[in-house]
Amino acid sequence: MITTVTLNVAVDKAYTVKELNKGEVMRVLQCSNTAGGKGLNVAKVVKLCGEEVLATGFVGGHNGAYVEDLLKEKMVPSRFVHVPGETRSCINVLAEDGSSTEFLEPGEPVRPEDVQNFLDQFDEIIRESNVVTISGSIPRGVPSDIYGSLITKIKGAGKQVILDTSGKLLEEGVKSRPTMIKPNDDEIEALLGVPVTNREEIIEGAGKLQKMGIEIVVVSLGSDGALVVTEDGVLQGKPPKIEVVNTVGCGDSMTAAFAVGLSRGYSIEETLRYAVAVSAANAMTMQTGNFRQKDMERILPEVEIKRI
Ligand SMILES: Nc1ncnc2c1ncn2[C@@H]1O[C@H](COP(=O)(O)OP(=O)(O)O)[C@@H](O)[C@H]1O
Ligand SMILES: O=P(O)(O)OC[C@H]1O[C@](O)(COP(=O)(O)O)[C@@H](O)[C@@H]1O
């Protein structure tokens, strides 16, 4: 089973508008609500890939109950810690010029006893999982080294863990050497304290992180696909040109597909091909954390894998 950790769950709202003008009344043409927070996007995609999944984290209030219902509709099982604070909303405004403007609420604070309840149930969840993904931001009240503690527990139980976060949470988390991370160029720069301005420096930086004891370092490059650095070297996977509808959640789809590849014991090359196809297919639908099987199957053989 693949478990996805989402401490800062959200109701994701995608608003379609003609144009976005600051300071004006904007009429929304279409609104779509989905269970969000990066980890829940991962959970939905793992489910669509056909793997057994469990979503965990904190939920609260009416929005929290709504997220649980949205997950049930997608047949994604969940075991959340219920907290008094209302679960947040995140809004993504999609305009006709192709722009995407995101408003991410911080999330209501959680209490120390909520954090303890989460940790208490986590050991049992790890026993049932073979891969755990940890994604996104945390609400106030959660200690900034929590991801490090979770990674230490997961690795101590002999299971694999993917960490996809940023800033201080990533800095703290990498100290516990997760199996895989997915930093962007800014995050590599922050982790290593060196400038990263071009593809060569990205590869060099990712290589340094890999040598520090992180087995798999993935750097996604939008429409250029992704780079994967392991002890066997560097691979790039590039998708064919596709019709893009909404790229929000592409990174999460990639994380989900890597978790599936690890869980199924795919080679790193097979995993990269699959992850590029799944994440590119996610860009072809409006909903975050969603893809159509037929899109993914069409893209899969067209992903170009090259050793660098
Ligand atoms: N415009 C696009 N065309 C094709 N594939 C895309 C596009 N944007 C994203 N993807 C796919 O999704 C993956 C993750 O997207 P990216 O934008 O790099 O991540 P993030 O959402 O974390 O910023 C890419 O590696 C690629 O496989
Ligand atoms: O969980 P976080 O880090 O606060 O991010 C929240 C939001 O980011 C998103 O995952 C989109 O981010 P990406 O496009 O980078 O995948 C939203 O769906 C989500 O609600």
mmCIF file of C-alpha atoms and ligand atoms in Angstrom:
data_model
loop_
_atom_site.group_PDB
_atom_site.id
_atom_site.type_symbol
_atom_site.label_atom_id
_atom_site.label_comp_id
_atom_site.label_asym_id
_atom_site.label_seq_id
_atom_site.Cartn_x
_atom_site.Cartn_y
_atom_site.Cartn_z
ATOM 1 C CA MET A 1 0.000 0.000 0.000
ATOM 2 C CA ILE A 2 1.113 3.565 -0.726
ATOM 3 C CA THR A 3 0.369 6.079 2.043
ATOM 4 C CA THR A 4 0.222 9.806 1.313
ATOM 5 C CA VAL A 5 0.826 12.300 4.133
ATOM 6 C CA THR A 6 -0.991 15.664 3.765
ATOM 7 C CA LEU A 7 -0.771 17.724 6.935
ATOM 8 C CA ASN A 8 -2.206 20.847 5.245
ATOM 9 C CA VAL A 9 -5.290 19.527 3.442
ATOM 10 C CA ALA A 10 -7.320 21.930 1.256
ATOM 11 C CA VAL A 11 -10.470 22.230 -0.799
ATOM 12 C CA ASP A 12 -8.912 23.138 -4.171
ATOM 13 C CA LYS A 13 -11.120 25.471 -6.192
ATOM 14 C CA ALA A 14 -10.319 25.969 -9.884
ATOM 15 C CA TYR A 15 -12.030 29.117 -11.218
ATOM 16 C CA THR A 16 -12.208 29.664 -14.975
ATOM 17 C CA VAL A 17 -12.448 33.372 -15.913
ATOM 18 C CA LYS A 18 -12.204 35.278 -19.180
ATOM 19 C CA GLU A 19 -9.427 37.496 -17.829
ATOM 20 C CA LEU A 20 -8.006 38.370 -14.420
ATOM 21 C CA ASN A 21 -7.924 42.088 -13.627
ATOM 22 C CA LYS A 22 -6.666 43.331 -10.271
ATOM 23 C CA GLY A 23 -9.197 45.501 -8.373
ATOM 24 C CA GLU A 24 -12.195 44.533 -10.569
ATOM 25 C CA VAL A 25 -15.224 42.278 -9.990
ATOM 26 C CA MET A 26 -14.459 38.959 -11.649
ATOM 27 C CA ARG A 27 -17.382 36.705 -12.655
ATOM 28 C CA VAL A 28 -16.372 33.040 -12.546
ATOM 29 C CA LEU A 29 -17.434 31.103 -15.670
ATOM 30 C CA GLN A 30 -16.843 27.649 -14.210
ATOM 31 C CA CYS A 31 -15.820 26.345 -10.773
ATOM 32 C CA SER A 32 -14.480 22.897 -9.957
ATOM 33 C CA ASN A 33 -13.850 21.710 -6.361
ATOM 34 C CA THR A 34 -11.415 18.901 -5.595
ATOM 35 C CA ALA A 35 -9.670 17.433 -2.545
ATOM 36 C CA GLY A 36 -6.328 19.263 -2.424
ATOM 37 C CA GLY A 37 -3.142 19.991 -0.603
ATOM 38 C CA LYS A 38 -0.270 18.418 -2.534
ATOM 39 C CA GLY A 39 -0.479 15.033 -0.792
ATOM 40 C CA LEU A 40 -4.138 14.503 -1.698
ATOM 41 C CA ASN A 41 -3.337 15.154 -5.357
ATOM 42 C CA VAL A 42 -0.743 12.386 -4.986
ATOM 43 C CA ALA A 43 -3.340 10.062 -3.384
ATOM 44 C CA LYS A 44 -5.886 10.582 -6.181
ATOM 45 C CA VAL A 45 -3.293 9.861 -8.870
ATOM 46 C CA VAL A 46 -1.971 6.737 -7.083
ATOM 47 C CA LYS A 47 -5.557 5.470 -7.035
ATOM 48 C CA LEU A 48 -5.983 6.208 -10.767
ATOM 49 C CA CYS A 49 -2.758 4.263 -11.396
ATOM 50 C CA GLY A 50 -4.550 1.274 -9.862
ATOM 51 C CA GLU A 51 -2.569 0.938 -6.608
ATOM 52 C CA GLU A 52 -3.925 0.556 -3.095
ATOM 53 C CA VAL A 53 -3.635 3.919 -1.321
ATOM 54 C CA LEU A 54 -4.329 5.490 2.079
ATOM 55 C CA ALA A 55 -4.548 9.264 2.632
ATOM 56 C CA THR A 56 -3.642 10.620 6.055
ATOM 57 C CA GLY A 57 -3.105 14.015 7.724
ATOM 58 C CA PHE A 58 -5.352 16.544 9.496
ATOM 59 C CA VAL A 59 -8.899 17.580 8.533
ATOM 60 C CA GLY A 60 -11.363 19.840 10.367
ATOM 61 C CA GLY A 61 -14.792 21.498 10.186
ATOM 62 C CA HIS A 62 -17.181 21.541 7.232
ATOM 63 C CA ASN A 63 -14.405 21.791 4.667
ATOM 64 C CA GLY A 64 -12.682 18.802 6.276
ATOM 65 C CA ALA A 65 -15.871 16.717 6.022
ATOM 66 C CA TYR A 66 -16.281 17.897 2.414
ATOM 67 C CA VAL A 67 -12.739 16.755 1.564
ATOM 68 C CA GLU A 68 -13.460 13.338 3.079
ATOM 69 C CA ASP A 69 -16.588 13.104 0.870
ATOM 70 C CA LEU A 70 -14.661 14.204 -2.218
ATOM 71 C CA LEU A 71 -12.092 11.480 -1.540
ATOM 72 C CA LYS A 72 -14.850 8.868 -1.097
ATOM 73 C CA GLU A 73 -16.226 9.843 -4.519
ATOM 74 C CA LYS A 74 -12.770 9.098 -5.938
ATOM 75 C CA MET A 75 -12.640 5.810 -3.984
ATOM 76 C CA VAL A 76 -9.569 7.009 -2.038
ATOM 77 C CA PRO A 77 -9.582 5.551 1.506
ATOM 78 C CA SER A 78 -8.484 7.953 4.263
ATOM 79 C CA ARG A 79 -7.541 7.857 7.958
ATOM 80 C CA PHE A 80 -7.309 11.488 9.108
ATOM 81 C CA VAL A 81 -6.842 13.019 12.550
ATOM 82 C CA HIS A 82 -9.873 15.275 13.099
ATOM 83 C CA VAL A 83 -9.003 18.734 14.443
ATOM 84 C CA PRO A 84 -11.160 21.698 15.582
ATOM 85 C CA GLY A 85 -9.776 24.219 13.031
ATOM 86 C CA GLU A 86 -11.516 24.500 9.643
ATOM 87 C CA THR A 87 -9.657 22.926 6.685
ATOM 88 C CA ARG A 88 -8.418 25.637 4.281
ATOM 89 C CA SER A 89 -9.368 26.434 0.670
ATOM 90 C CA CYS A 90 -6.886 27.041 -2.165
ATOM 91 C CA ILE A 91 -8.020 28.925 -5.261
ATOM 92 C CA ASN A 92 -6.505 28.638 -8.728
ATOM 93 C CA VAL A 93 -7.746 31.227 -11.231
ATOM 94 C CA LEU A 94 -7.380 30.035 -14.822
ATOM 95 C CA ALA A 95 -7.753 32.773 -17.443
ATOM 96 C CA GLU A 96 -8.246 32.517 -21.211
ATOM 97 C CA ASP A 97 -4.677 33.756 -21.843
ATOM 98 C CA GLY A 98 -3.473 30.485 -20.283
ATOM 99 C CA SER A 99 -2.311 32.076 -17.015
ATOM 100 C CA SER A 100 -2.826 30.313 -13.670
ATOM 101 C CA THR A 101 -2.904 32.413 -10.465
ATOM 102 C CA GLU A 102 -2.960 30.504 -7.184
ATOM 103 C CA PHE A 103 -4.165 31.734 -3.775
ATOM 104 C CA LEU A 104 -3.029 29.286 -1.089
ATOM 105 C CA GLU A 105 -4.509 29.794 2.408
ATOM 106 C CA PRO A 106 -2.085 29.063 5.274
ATOM 107 C CA GLY A 107 -4.441 26.669 7.144
ATOM 108 C CA GLU A 108 -5.846 26.999 10.689
ATOM 109 C CA PRO A 109 -3.386 26.132 13.483
ATOM 110 C CA VAL A 110 -3.445 22.625 14.951
ATOM 111 C CA ARG A 111 -2.866 21.861 18.662
ATOM 112 C CA PRO A 112 0.047 19.885 20.209
ATOM 113 C CA GLU A 113 -2.380 17.060 21.091
ATOM 114 C CA ASP A 114 -3.461 16.834 17.413
ATOM 115 C CA VAL A 115 0.183 16.392 16.382
ATOM 116 C CA GLN A 116 0.607 13.705 19.055
ATOM 117 C CA ASN A 117 -2.531 11.864 17.850
ATOM 118 C CA PHE A 118 -1.142 11.885 14.341
ATOM 119 C CA LEU A 119 2.216 10.482 15.472
ATOM 120 C CA ASP A 120 0.470 7.825 17.596
ATOM 121 C CA GLN A 121 -1.425 6.396 14.620
ATOM 122 C CA PHE A 122 1.480 6.784 12.191
ATOM 123 C CA ASP A 123 3.490 3.747 13.379
ATOM 124 C CA GLU A 124 0.594 1.436 12.556
ATOM 125 C CA ILE A 125 0.123 3.103 9.162
ATOM 126 C CA ILE A 126 3.820 2.592 8.339
ATOM 127 C CA ARG A 127 3.502 -1.130 9.109
ATOM 128 C CA GLU A 128 0.746 -1.401 6.475
ATOM 129 C CA SER A 129 2.623 0.630 3.808
ATOM 130 C CA ASN A 130 5.535 -0.145 1.499
ATOM 131 C CA VAL A 131 5.964 3.412 0.190
ATOM 132 C CA VAL A 132 5.024 6.674 1.962
ATOM 133 C CA THR A 133 4.861 10.087 0.275
ATOM 134 C CA ILE A 134 5.133 13.294 2.310
ATOM 135 C CA SER A 135 4.044 16.431 0.466
ATOM 136 C CA GLY A 136 3.510 20.144 0.788
ATOM 137 C CA SER A 137 3.251 22.708 3.530
ATOM 138 C CA ILE A 138 2.265 22.281 7.189
ATOM 139 C CA PRO A 139 -0.306 24.225 9.209
ATOM 140 C CA ARG A 140 0.817 26.411 12.103
ATOM 141 C CA GLY A 141 1.302 24.446 15.328
ATOM 142 C CA VAL A 142 3.191 21.608 13.619
ATOM 143 C CA PRO A 143 6.954 21.610 14.380
ATOM 144 C CA SER A 144 9.129 22.396 11.338
ATOM 145 C CA ASP A 145 11.216 19.220 11.861
ATOM 146 C CA ILE A 146 8.150 16.916 11.734
ATOM 147 C CA TYR A 147 9.012 15.558 8.274
ATOM 148 C CA GLY A 148 12.468 14.550 9.523
ATOM 149 C CA SER A 149 10.861 12.610 12.392
ATOM 150 C CA LEU A 150 8.405 10.873 10.028
ATOM 151 C CA ILE A 151 11.193 9.948 7.574
ATOM 152 C CA THR A 152 13.304 8.467 10.388
ATOM 153 C CA LYS A 153 10.339 6.312 11.482
ATOM 154 C CA ILE A 154 9.560 5.165 7.920
ATOM 155 C CA LYS A 155 13.169 4.302 7.087
ATOM 156 C CA GLY A 156 13.598 2.627 10.482
ATOM 157 C CA ALA A 157 10.740 0.306 9.489
ATOM 158 C CA GLY A 158 12.570 -0.526 6.232
ATOM 159 C CA LYS A 159 10.064 1.287 3.994
ATOM 160 C CA GLN A 160 10.637 3.800 1.170
ATOM 161 C CA VAL A 161 9.732 7.482 1.482
ATOM 162 C CA ILE A 162 9.374 10.332 -1.020
ATOM 163 C CA LEU A 163 9.624 13.905 0.320
ATOM 164 C CA ASP A 164 8.178 16.690 -1.852
ATOM 165 C CA THR A 165 8.239 19.981 -0.016
ATOM 166 C CA SER A 166 10.189 23.247 0.048
ATOM 167 C CA GLY A 167 12.011 25.785 2.219
ATOM 168 C CA LYS A 168 12.832 24.949 5.825
ATOM 169 C CA LEU A 169 10.702 21.785 5.715
ATOM 170 C CA LEU A 170 12.861 20.412 2.897
ATOM 171 C CA GLU A 171 16.093 21.524 4.576
ATOM 172 C CA GLU A 172 15.088 19.750 7.806
ATOM 173 C CA GLY A 173 13.669 16.719 5.975
ATOM 174 C CA VAL A 174 16.751 15.917 3.867
ATOM 175 C CA LYS A 175 18.793 15.531 7.051
ATOM 176 C CA SER A 176 16.908 12.232 7.576
ATOM 177 C CA ARG A 177 17.812 11.064 4.033
ATOM 178 C CA PRO A 178 14.461 10.250 2.375
ATOM 179 C CA THR A 179 14.588 7.691 -0.474
ATOM 180 C CA MET A 180 13.622 10.366 -3.003
ATOM 181 C CA ILE A 181 13.255 14.156 -3.232
ATOM 182 C CA LYS A 182 11.952 16.331 -6.081
ATOM 183 C CA PRO A 183 13.570 19.763 -5.666
ATOM 184 C CA ASN A 184 13.454 22.555 -8.269
ATOM 185 C CA ASP A 185 16.488 24.708 -9.123
ATOM 186 C CA ASP A 186 15.761 27.255 -6.351
ATOM 187 C CA GLU A 187 15.469 24.457 -3.803
ATOM 188 C CA ILE A 188 18.758 22.866 -4.920
ATOM 189 C CA GLU A 189 20.352 26.306 -4.583
ATOM 190 C CA ALA A 190 18.948 26.735 -1.054
ATOM 191 C CA LEU A 191 19.929 23.207 0.037
ATOM 192 C CA LEU A 192 23.519 23.471 -1.199
ATOM 193 C CA GLY A 193 24.086 27.220 -0.810
ATOM 194 C CA VAL A 194 25.508 27.499 -4.345
ATOM 195 C CA PRO A 195 24.050 29.296 -7.387
ATOM 196 C CA VAL A 196 22.148 27.073 -9.845
ATOM 197 C CA THR A 197 21.573 28.926 -13.104
ATOM 198 C CA ASN A 198 21.638 26.355 -15.920
ATOM 199 C CA ARG A 199 20.995 22.673 -16.750
ATOM 200 C CA GLU A 200 24.627 21.639 -16.002
ATOM 201 C CA GLU A 201 24.476 23.229 -12.547
ATOM 202 C CA ILE A 202 21.103 21.560 -11.869
ATOM 203 C CA ILE A 203 22.587 18.154 -12.719
ATOM 204 C CA GLU A 204 25.710 18.859 -10.653
ATOM 205 C CA GLY A 205 23.621 20.002 -7.671
ATOM 206 C CA ALA A 206 21.254 17.028 -7.910
ATOM 207 C CA GLY A 207 24.315 14.750 -8.055
ATOM 208 C CA LYS A 208 25.706 16.285 -4.857
ATOM 209 C CA LEU A 209 22.387 15.677 -3.078
ATOM 210 C CA GLN A 210 22.355 12.080 -4.332
ATOM 211 C CA LYS A 211 25.867 11.523 -2.986
ATOM 212 C CA MET A 212 24.742 12.823 0.405
ATOM 213 C CA GLY A 213 22.650 9.629 0.680
ATOM 214 C CA ILE A 214 19.363 10.403 -1.081
ATOM 215 C CA GLU A 215 18.961 7.456 -3.487
ATOM 216 C CA ILE A 216 16.840 9.215 -6.114
ATOM 217 C CA VAL A 217 16.876 12.939 -6.914
ATOM 218 C CA VAL A 218 14.257 14.041 -9.456
ATOM 219 C CA VAL A 219 14.172 17.524 -10.973
ATOM 220 C CA SER A 220 11.072 18.242 -13.044
ATOM 221 C CA LEU A 221 11.343 20.643 -15.960
ATOM 222 C CA GLY A 222 7.717 21.322 -16.992
ATOM 223 C CA SER A 223 7.193 20.601 -20.712
ATOM 224 C CA ASP A 224 10.846 19.413 -20.934
ATOM 225 C CA GLY A 225 10.001 16.479 -18.646
ATOM 226 C CA ALA A 226 12.310 15.505 -15.801
ATOM 227 C CA LEU A 227 15.859 14.570 -14.827
ATOM 228 C CA VAL A 228 16.568 11.658 -12.501
ATOM 229 C CA VAL A 229 19.893 11.262 -10.727
ATOM 230 C CA THR A 230 20.719 7.937 -9.067
ATOM 231 C CA GLU A 231 24.023 6.165 -8.306
ATOM 232 C CA ASP A 232 23.807 4.768 -11.864
ATOM 233 C CA GLY A 233 23.928 8.231 -13.459
ATOM 234 C CA VAL A 234 21.555 10.787 -14.966
ATOM 235 C CA LEU A 235 18.488 10.153 -17.144
ATOM 236 C CA GLN A 236 16.177 12.653 -18.818
ATOM 237 C CA GLY A 237 12.589 11.782 -19.759
ATOM 238 C CA LYS A 238 10.860 14.134 -22.201
ATOM 239 C CA PRO A 239 7.133 14.051 -23.046
ATOM 240 C CA PRO A 240 5.777 14.628 -26.569
ATOM 241 C CA LYS A 241 3.952 17.894 -27.247
ATOM 242 C CA ILE A 242 0.513 17.734 -25.639
ATOM 243 C CA GLU A 243 -2.594 19.913 -25.420
ATOM 244 C CA VAL A 244 -2.253 21.610 -22.046
ATOM 245 C CA VAL A 245 -5.436 22.403 -20.074
ATOM 246 C CA ASN A 246 -4.181 22.876 -16.479
ATOM 247 C CA THR A 247 -0.675 22.123 -15.196
ATOM 248 C CA VAL A 248 -1.513 22.536 -11.490
ATOM 249 C CA GLY A 249 -0.807 19.246 -9.742
ATOM 250 C CA CYS A 250 1.635 17.975 -12.426
ATOM 251 C CA GLY A 251 4.431 17.770 -9.848
ATOM 252 C CA ASP A 252 2.156 15.824 -7.502
ATOM 253 C CA SER A 253 1.200 13.439 -10.322
ATOM 254 C CA MET A 254 4.874 12.833 -10.940
ATOM 255 C CA THR A 255 5.446 12.073 -7.237
ATOM 256 C CA ALA A 256 2.485 9.654 -7.315
ATOM 257 C CA ALA A 257 3.820 7.813 -10.360
ATOM 258 C CA PHE A 258 7.295 7.522 -8.789
ATOM 259 C CA ALA A 259 5.682 6.032 -5.671
ATOM 260 C CA VAL A 260 3.849 3.530 -7.897
ATOM 261 C CA GLY A 261 7.087 2.682 -9.753
ATOM 262 C CA LEU A 262 8.934 2.099 -6.457
ATOM 263 C CA SER A 263 6.061 0.017 -5.091
ATOM 264 C CA ARG A 264 5.903 -2.146 -8.239
ATOM 265 C CA GLY A 265 9.700 -2.584 -8.342
ATOM 266 C CA TYR A 266 10.049 -0.927 -11.783
ATOM 267 C CA SER A 267 13.547 -0.062 -13.026
ATOM 268 C CA ILE A 268 14.456 3.629 -12.741
ATOM 269 C CA GLU A 269 14.070 4.011 -16.524
ATOM 270 C CA GLU A 270 10.585 2.429 -16.527
ATOM 271 C CA THR A 271 9.613 4.558 -13.540
ATOM 272 C CA LEU A 272 10.753 7.770 -15.237
ATOM 273 C CA ARG A 273 8.879 6.942 -18.454
ATOM 274 C CA TYR A 274 5.732 6.175 -16.463
ATOM 275 C CA ALA A 275 6.039 9.304 -14.278
ATOM 276 C CA VAL A 276 6.509 11.606 -17.284
ATOM 277 C CA ALA A 277 3.495 10.040 -19.037
ATOM 278 C CA VAL A 278 1.226 10.268 -15.973
ATOM 279 C CA SER A 279 2.213 13.860 -15.159
ATOM 280 C CA ALA A 280 1.876 15.032 -18.773
ATOM 281 C CA ALA A 281 -1.568 13.363 -18.932
ATOM 282 C CA ASN A 282 -2.498 15.302 -15.757
ATOM 283 C CA ALA A 283 -1.831 18.553 -17.643
ATOM 284 C CA MET A 284 -4.463 17.513 -20.213
ATOM 285 C CA THR A 285 -7.392 17.681 -17.729
ATOM 286 C CA MET A 286 -8.920 20.583 -15.762
ATOM 287 C CA GLN A 287 -8.991 18.851 -12.348
ATOM 288 C CA THR A 288 -5.841 18.727 -10.206
ATOM 289 C CA GLY A 289 -4.558 15.225 -9.490
ATOM 290 C CA ASN A 290 -6.419 13.639 -12.365
ATOM 291 C CA PHE A 291 -5.597 11.952 -15.690
ATOM 292 C CA ARG A 292 -7.303 9.886 -18.357
ATOM 293 C CA GLN A 293 -5.863 6.403 -18.872
ATOM 294 C CA LYS A 294 -6.092 6.755 -22.671
ATOM 295 C CA ASP A 295 -4.004 9.975 -22.616
ATOM 296 C CA MET A 296 -1.348 8.329 -20.427
ATOM 297 C CA GLU A 297 -1.214 5.204 -22.646
ATOM 298 C CA ARG A 298 -0.844 7.332 -25.784
ATOM 299 C CA ILE A 299 1.994 9.392 -24.260
ATOM 300 C CA LEU A 300 3.882 6.469 -22.628
ATOM 301 C CA PRO A 301 5.614 5.051 -25.754
ATOM 302 C CA GLU A 302 6.370 8.591 -26.968
ATOM 303 C CA VAL A 303 8.366 9.616 -23.879
ATOM 304 C CA GLU A 304 11.998 10.031 -24.949
ATOM 305 C CA ILE A 305 14.448 8.618 -22.410
ATOM 306 C CA LYS A 306 18.048 9.692 -22.802
ATOM 307 C CA ARG A 307 21.161 9.098 -20.682
ATOM 308 C CA ILE A 308 23.079 12.292 -19.943
HETATM 309 N N1 LIG B 1 3.333 21.756 -20.486
HETATM 310 C C1 LIG B 1 3.614 20.476 -20.226
HETATM 311 N N2 LIG B 1 3.670 19.562 -21.220
HETATM 312 C C2 LIG B 1 3.954 18.253 -20.974
HETATM 313 N N3 LIG B 1 4.209 17.776 -19.741
HETATM 314 C C3 LIG B 1 4.167 18.624 -18.711
HETATM 315 C C4 LIG B 1 3.883 20.022 -18.878
HETATM 316 N N4 LIG B 1 3.935 20.617 -17.660
HETATM 317 C C5 LIG B 1 4.240 19.637 -16.777
HETATM 318 N N5 LIG B 1 4.394 18.451 -17.403
HETATM 319 C C6 LIG B 1 4.751 17.154 -16.793
HETATM 320 O O1 LIG B 1 4.600 17.255 -15.377
HETATM 321 C C7 LIG B 1 5.853 17.115 -14.716
HETATM 322 C C8 LIG B 1 5.923 18.050 -13.528
HETATM 323 O O2 LIG B 1 5.688 19.357 -13.956
HETATM 324 P P1 LIG B 1 6.450 20.628 -13.373
HETATM 325 O O3 LIG B 1 5.728 21.813 -13.903
HETATM 326 O O4 LIG B 1 7.894 20.521 -13.684
HETATM 327 O O5 LIG B 1 6.269 20.398 -11.814
HETATM 328 P P2 LIG B 1 5.648 21.284 -10.642
HETATM 329 O O6 LIG B 1 4.143 21.116 -10.758
HETATM 330 O O7 LIG B 1 6.204 20.630 -9.422
HETATM 331 O O8 LIG B 1 6.135 22.684 -10.878
HETATM 332 C C9 LIG B 1 6.907 17.392 -15.791
HETATM 333 O O9 LIG B 1 8.102 16.723 -15.472
HETATM 334 C C10 LIG B 1 6.219 16.844 -17.038
HETATM 335 O O10 LIG B 1 6.398 15.448 -17.128
HETATM 336 O O1 LIG B 2 0.134 21.640 0.139
HETATM 337 P P1 LIG B 2 0.771 22.973 -0.194
HETATM 338 O O2 LIG B 2 2.254 22.910 -0.304
HETATM 339 O O3 LIG B 2 0.339 24.102 0.714
HETATM 340 O O4 LIG B 2 0.265 23.378 -1.632
HETATM 341 C C1 LIG B 2 -1.114 23.523 -1.793
HETATM 342 C C2 LIG B 2 -1.600 23.545 -3.165
HETATM 343 O O5 LIG B 2 -0.631 23.286 -4.164
HETATM 344 C C3 LIG B 2 -1.258 22.515 -5.197
HETATM 345 O O6 LIG B 2 -0.926 21.174 -5.046
HETATM 346 C C4 LIG B 2 -0.753 22.840 -6.531
HETATM 347 O O7 LIG B 2 0.682 22.771 -6.554
HETATM 348 P P2 LIG B 2 1.526 22.185 -7.764
HETATM 349 O O8 LIG B 2 0.974 22.775 -9.016
HETATM 350 O O9 LIG B 2 2.939 22.632 -7.480
HETATM 351 O O10 LIG B 2 1.422 20.692 -7.748
HETATM 352 C C5 LIG B 2 -2.730 22.657 -4.939
HETATM 353 O O11 LIG B 2 -3.456 21.635 -5.494
HETATM 354 C C6 LIG B 2 -2.713 22.601 -3.441
HETATM 355 O O12 LIG B 2 -3.879 22.767 -2.776
#
